[in-house]
Short mmCIF file of C-alpha atoms in Angstrom, two decimals:
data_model
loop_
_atom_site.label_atom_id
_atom_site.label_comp_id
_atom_site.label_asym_id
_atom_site.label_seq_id
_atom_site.Cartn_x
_atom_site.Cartn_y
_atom_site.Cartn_z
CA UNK A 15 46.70 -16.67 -58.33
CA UNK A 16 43.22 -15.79 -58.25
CA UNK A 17 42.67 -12.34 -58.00
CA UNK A 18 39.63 -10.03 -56.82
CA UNK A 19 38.56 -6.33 -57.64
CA UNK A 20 35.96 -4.01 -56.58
CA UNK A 21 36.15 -0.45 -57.11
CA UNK A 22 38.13 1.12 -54.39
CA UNK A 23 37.10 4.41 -54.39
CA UNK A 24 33.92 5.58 -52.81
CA UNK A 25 30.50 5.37 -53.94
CA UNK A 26 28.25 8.60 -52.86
CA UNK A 27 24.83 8.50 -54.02
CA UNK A 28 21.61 10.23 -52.88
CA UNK A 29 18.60 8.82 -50.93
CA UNK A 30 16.11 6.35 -52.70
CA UNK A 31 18.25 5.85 -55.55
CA UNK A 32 19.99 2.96 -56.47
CA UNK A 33 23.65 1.79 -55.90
CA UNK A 34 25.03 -0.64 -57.98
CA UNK A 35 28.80 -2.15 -57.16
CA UNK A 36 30.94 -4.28 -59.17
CA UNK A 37 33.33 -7.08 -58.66
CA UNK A 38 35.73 -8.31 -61.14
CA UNK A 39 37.85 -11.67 -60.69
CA UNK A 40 40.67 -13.25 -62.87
CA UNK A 41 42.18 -16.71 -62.79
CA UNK A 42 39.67 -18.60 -61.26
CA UNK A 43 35.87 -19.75 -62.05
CA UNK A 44 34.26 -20.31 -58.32
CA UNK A 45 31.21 -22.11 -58.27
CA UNK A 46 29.92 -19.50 -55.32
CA UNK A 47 30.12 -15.91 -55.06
CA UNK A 48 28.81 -14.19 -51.90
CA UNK A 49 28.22 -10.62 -50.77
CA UNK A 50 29.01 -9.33 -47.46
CA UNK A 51 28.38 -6.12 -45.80
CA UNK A 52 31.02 -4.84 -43.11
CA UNK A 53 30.37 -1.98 -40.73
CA UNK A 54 33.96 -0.34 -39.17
CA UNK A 55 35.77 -2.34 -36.28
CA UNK A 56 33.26 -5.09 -37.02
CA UNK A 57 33.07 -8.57 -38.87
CA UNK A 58 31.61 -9.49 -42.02
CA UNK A 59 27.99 -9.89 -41.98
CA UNK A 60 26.36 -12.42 -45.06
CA UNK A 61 24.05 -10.52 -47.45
CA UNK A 62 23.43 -12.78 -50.18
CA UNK A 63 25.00 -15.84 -52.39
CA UNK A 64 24.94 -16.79 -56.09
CA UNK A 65 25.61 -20.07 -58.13
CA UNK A 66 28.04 -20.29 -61.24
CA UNK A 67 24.96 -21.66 -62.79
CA UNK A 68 22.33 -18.62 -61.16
CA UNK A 69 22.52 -15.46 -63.08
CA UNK A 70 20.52 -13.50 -60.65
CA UNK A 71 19.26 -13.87 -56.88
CA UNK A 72 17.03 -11.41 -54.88
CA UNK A 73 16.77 -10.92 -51.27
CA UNK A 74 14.23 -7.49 -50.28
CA UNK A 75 16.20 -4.51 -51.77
CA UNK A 76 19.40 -6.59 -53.01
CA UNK A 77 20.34 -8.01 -56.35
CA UNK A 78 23.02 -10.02 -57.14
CA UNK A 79 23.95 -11.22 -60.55
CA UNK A 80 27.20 -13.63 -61.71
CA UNK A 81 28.33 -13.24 -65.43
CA UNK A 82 30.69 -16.49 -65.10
CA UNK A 83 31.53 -15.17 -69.26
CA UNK A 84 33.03 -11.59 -68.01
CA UNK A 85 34.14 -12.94 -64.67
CA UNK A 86 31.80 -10.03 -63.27
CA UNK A 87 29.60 -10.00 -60.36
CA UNK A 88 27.06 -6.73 -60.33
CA UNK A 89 25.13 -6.07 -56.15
CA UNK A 90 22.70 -3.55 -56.48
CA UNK A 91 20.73 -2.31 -53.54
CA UNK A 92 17.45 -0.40 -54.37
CA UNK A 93 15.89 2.74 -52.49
CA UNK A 94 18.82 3.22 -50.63
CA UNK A 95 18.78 4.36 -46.85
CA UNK A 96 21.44 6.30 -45.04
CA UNK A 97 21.59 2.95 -42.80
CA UNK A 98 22.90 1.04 -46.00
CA UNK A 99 26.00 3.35 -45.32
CA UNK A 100 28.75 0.61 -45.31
CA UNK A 101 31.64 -0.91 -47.05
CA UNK A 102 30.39 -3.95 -49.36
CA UNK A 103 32.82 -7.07 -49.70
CA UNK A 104 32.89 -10.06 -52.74
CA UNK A 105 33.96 -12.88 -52.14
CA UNK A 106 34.88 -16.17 -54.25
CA UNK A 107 34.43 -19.65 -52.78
CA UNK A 108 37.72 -22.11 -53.87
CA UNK A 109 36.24 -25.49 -54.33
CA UNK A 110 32.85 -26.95 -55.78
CA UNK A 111 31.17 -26.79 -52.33
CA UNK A 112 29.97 -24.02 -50.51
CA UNK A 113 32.35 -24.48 -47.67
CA UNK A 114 35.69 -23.99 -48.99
CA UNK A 115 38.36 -21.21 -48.12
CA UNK A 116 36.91 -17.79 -49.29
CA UNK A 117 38.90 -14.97 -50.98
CA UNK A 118 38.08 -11.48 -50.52
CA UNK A 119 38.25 -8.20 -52.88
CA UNK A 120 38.83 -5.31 -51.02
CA UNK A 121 35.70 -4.13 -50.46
CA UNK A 122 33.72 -0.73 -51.63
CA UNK A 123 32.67 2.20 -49.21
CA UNK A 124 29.05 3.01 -50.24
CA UNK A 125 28.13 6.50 -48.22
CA UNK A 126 24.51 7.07 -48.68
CA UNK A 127 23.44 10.91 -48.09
CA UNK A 128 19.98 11.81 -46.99
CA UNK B 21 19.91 -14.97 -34.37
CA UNK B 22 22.79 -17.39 -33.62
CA UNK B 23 25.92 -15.42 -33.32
CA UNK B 24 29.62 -16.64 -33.47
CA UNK B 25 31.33 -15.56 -30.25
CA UNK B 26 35.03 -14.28 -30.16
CA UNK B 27 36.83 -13.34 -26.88
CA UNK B 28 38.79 -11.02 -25.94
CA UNK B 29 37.55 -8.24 -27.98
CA UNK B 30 40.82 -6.28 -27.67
CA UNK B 31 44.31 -7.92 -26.33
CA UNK B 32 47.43 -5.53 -26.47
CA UNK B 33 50.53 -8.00 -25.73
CA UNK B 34 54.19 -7.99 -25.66
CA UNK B 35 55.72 -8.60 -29.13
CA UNK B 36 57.48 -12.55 -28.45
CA UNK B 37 54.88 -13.32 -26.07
CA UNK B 38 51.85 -16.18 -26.56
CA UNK B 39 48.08 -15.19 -27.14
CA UNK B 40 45.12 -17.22 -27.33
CA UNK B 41 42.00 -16.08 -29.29
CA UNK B 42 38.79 -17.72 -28.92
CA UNK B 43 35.57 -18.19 -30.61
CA UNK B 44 32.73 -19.93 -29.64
CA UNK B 45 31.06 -21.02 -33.37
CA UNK B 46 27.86 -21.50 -34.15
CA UNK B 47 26.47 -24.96 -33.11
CA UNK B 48 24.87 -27.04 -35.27
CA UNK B 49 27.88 -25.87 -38.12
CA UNK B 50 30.79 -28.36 -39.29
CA UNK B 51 33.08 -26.00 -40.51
CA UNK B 52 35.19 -23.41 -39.01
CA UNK B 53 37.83 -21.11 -40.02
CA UNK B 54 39.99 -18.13 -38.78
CA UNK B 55 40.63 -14.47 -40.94
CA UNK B 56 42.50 -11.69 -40.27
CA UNK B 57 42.11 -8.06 -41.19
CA UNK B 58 44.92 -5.10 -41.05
CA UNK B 59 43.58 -1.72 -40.52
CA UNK B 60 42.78 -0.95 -44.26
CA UNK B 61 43.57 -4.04 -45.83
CA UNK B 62 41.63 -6.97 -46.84
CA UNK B 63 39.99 -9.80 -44.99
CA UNK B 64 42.55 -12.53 -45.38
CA UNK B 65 42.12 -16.50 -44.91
CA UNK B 66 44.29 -18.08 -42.21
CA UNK B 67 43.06 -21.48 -41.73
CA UNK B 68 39.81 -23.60 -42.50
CA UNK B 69 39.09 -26.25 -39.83
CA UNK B 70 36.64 -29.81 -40.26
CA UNK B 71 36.35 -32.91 -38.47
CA UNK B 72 38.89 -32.36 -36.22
CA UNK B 73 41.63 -31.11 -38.42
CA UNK B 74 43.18 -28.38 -40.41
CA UNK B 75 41.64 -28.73 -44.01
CA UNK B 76 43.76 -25.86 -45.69
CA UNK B 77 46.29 -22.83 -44.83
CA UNK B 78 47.39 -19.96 -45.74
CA UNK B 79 51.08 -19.52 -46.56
CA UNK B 80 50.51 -16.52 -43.34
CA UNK B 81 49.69 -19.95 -41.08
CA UNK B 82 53.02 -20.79 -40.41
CA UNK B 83 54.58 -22.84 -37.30
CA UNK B 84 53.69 -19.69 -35.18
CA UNK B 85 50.14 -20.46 -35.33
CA UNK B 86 48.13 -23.17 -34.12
CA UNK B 87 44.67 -24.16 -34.33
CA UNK B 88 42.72 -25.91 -31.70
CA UNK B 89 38.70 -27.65 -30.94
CA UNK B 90 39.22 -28.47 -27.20
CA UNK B 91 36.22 -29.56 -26.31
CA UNK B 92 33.18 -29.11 -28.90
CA UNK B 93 32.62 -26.18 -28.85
CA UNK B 94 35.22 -23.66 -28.17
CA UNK B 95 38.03 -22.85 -31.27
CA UNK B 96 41.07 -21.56 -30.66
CA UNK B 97 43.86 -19.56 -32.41
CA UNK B 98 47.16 -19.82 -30.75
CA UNK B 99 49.96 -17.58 -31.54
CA UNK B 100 53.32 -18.81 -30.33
CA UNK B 101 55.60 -15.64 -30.36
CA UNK B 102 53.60 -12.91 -31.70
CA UNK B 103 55.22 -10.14 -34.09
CA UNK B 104 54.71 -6.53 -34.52
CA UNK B 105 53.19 -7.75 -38.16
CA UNK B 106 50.68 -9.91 -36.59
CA UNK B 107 48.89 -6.50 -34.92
CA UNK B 108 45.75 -6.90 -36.96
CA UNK B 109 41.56 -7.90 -36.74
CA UNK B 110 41.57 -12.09 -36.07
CA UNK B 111 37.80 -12.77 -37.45
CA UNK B 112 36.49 -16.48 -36.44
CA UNK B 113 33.75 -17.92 -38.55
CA UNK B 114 31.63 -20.87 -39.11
CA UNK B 115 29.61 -22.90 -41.67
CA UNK B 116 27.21 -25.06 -42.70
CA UNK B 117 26.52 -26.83 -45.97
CA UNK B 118 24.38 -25.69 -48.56
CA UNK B 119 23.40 -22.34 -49.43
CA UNK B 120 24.36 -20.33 -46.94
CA UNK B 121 26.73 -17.47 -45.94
CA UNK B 122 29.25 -17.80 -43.53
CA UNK B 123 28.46 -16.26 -40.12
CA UNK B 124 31.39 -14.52 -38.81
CA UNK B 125 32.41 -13.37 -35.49
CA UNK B 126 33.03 -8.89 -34.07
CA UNK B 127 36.50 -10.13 -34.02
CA UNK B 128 39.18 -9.65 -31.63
CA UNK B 129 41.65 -6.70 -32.44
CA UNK B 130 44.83 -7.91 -31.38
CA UNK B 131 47.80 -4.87 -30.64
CA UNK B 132 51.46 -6.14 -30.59
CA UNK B 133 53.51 -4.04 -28.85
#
């Protein structure tokens, strides 16, 4: 079965510097990948989405890039704010459209400290 | 923004007894679909829901559940006789086509007593 993984422990980093957070995925090769933030007791909110065939997208301080070779997705967020203090989700698309059943990893706690 | 709308934000029930979760999707989107969340745990697929019918489920969306469109614009998750297990974050969302996220609901935390 297709299987998800982003680094469970915590990323702390300082102010204005740059976080970068991986996701890994096995047994599959989705045609979308998609980046959610999600705050505590709330839903996922859509950040930004990549093609198999994109290698990197942009959105204001964001980055996303899809290695469909190492199965590796890389989100960076640039001068990072304490407000960017969240836990960041991948997801997978199954299927070759962008509305088909999506499969989470389990997310990575990025703390940002003034 | 439009906003997907899920109601009650909290129901504590009886374990064996029915609840009804509902979610008001976005409007102009085709494609709707149910998650759940326990504390810690991932965000997990239930059920994906187009033109009027179930389009794929999770082996969790067994007989117990139930999916309903009553009227164009409300979506509804049924659960027949809940279970201690199904205490847990019920996340509605919706899509459209193209190249878009999905927009998901605040959720309703359900409590199974």
């Amino acid at each position: 079965s297709q299987k998800i993984e982003q680094n469970s422990e915590a990323l702390n980093i300082q102010e204005g510097k740059t976080a970068t957070l991986t996701c890994n995925y096995t047994n599959y090769s989705p045609a979308y990948l998609q980046w959610y933030r999600q705050d505590p007791g709330r839903g996922p909110v859509f950040l930004l989405l990549i093609r198999e065939n994109e290698k990197e997208k942009r959105k204001e301080r964001l980055k996303v890039t899809f290695d469909t070779t190492l199965k590796q997705s890389l989100f960076h967020i640039t001068a990072s704010q304490p407000a960017d203090s969240a836990t960041y989700l991948c997801a997978l698309v199954r299927g070759s459209s962008n509305t088909g059943k999506l499969i989470f990893g389990q997310g990575t706690t990025l703390q940002v400290k003034p | 923004e439009p906003e997907v709308t899920q109601t009650p934000s909290h129901q504590v029930t009886q374990m064996g007894q029915e609840v009804i979760l509902r979610c008001v999707p976005i409007s102009n989107h085709l494609y709707f679909y149910w998650y759940r969340q326990i504390l810690g745990q991932k965000v997990e697929f239930l059920v994906s829901f187009y033109n009027n019918e179930i389009s794929e489920k999770s082996e969790i969306f067994d007989d117990q559940f139930s999916v309903e469109r009553p009227d164009g614009s409300n979506f509804t998750l049924k659960i027949r006789s809940t279970k201690l297990e199904d205490s847990a974050m019920y996340f509605c969302a919706s899509s459209g086509q193209g190249n878009y996220g999905y927009t998901f609901g605040s959720g309703t935390r359900l409590t199974v007593v």
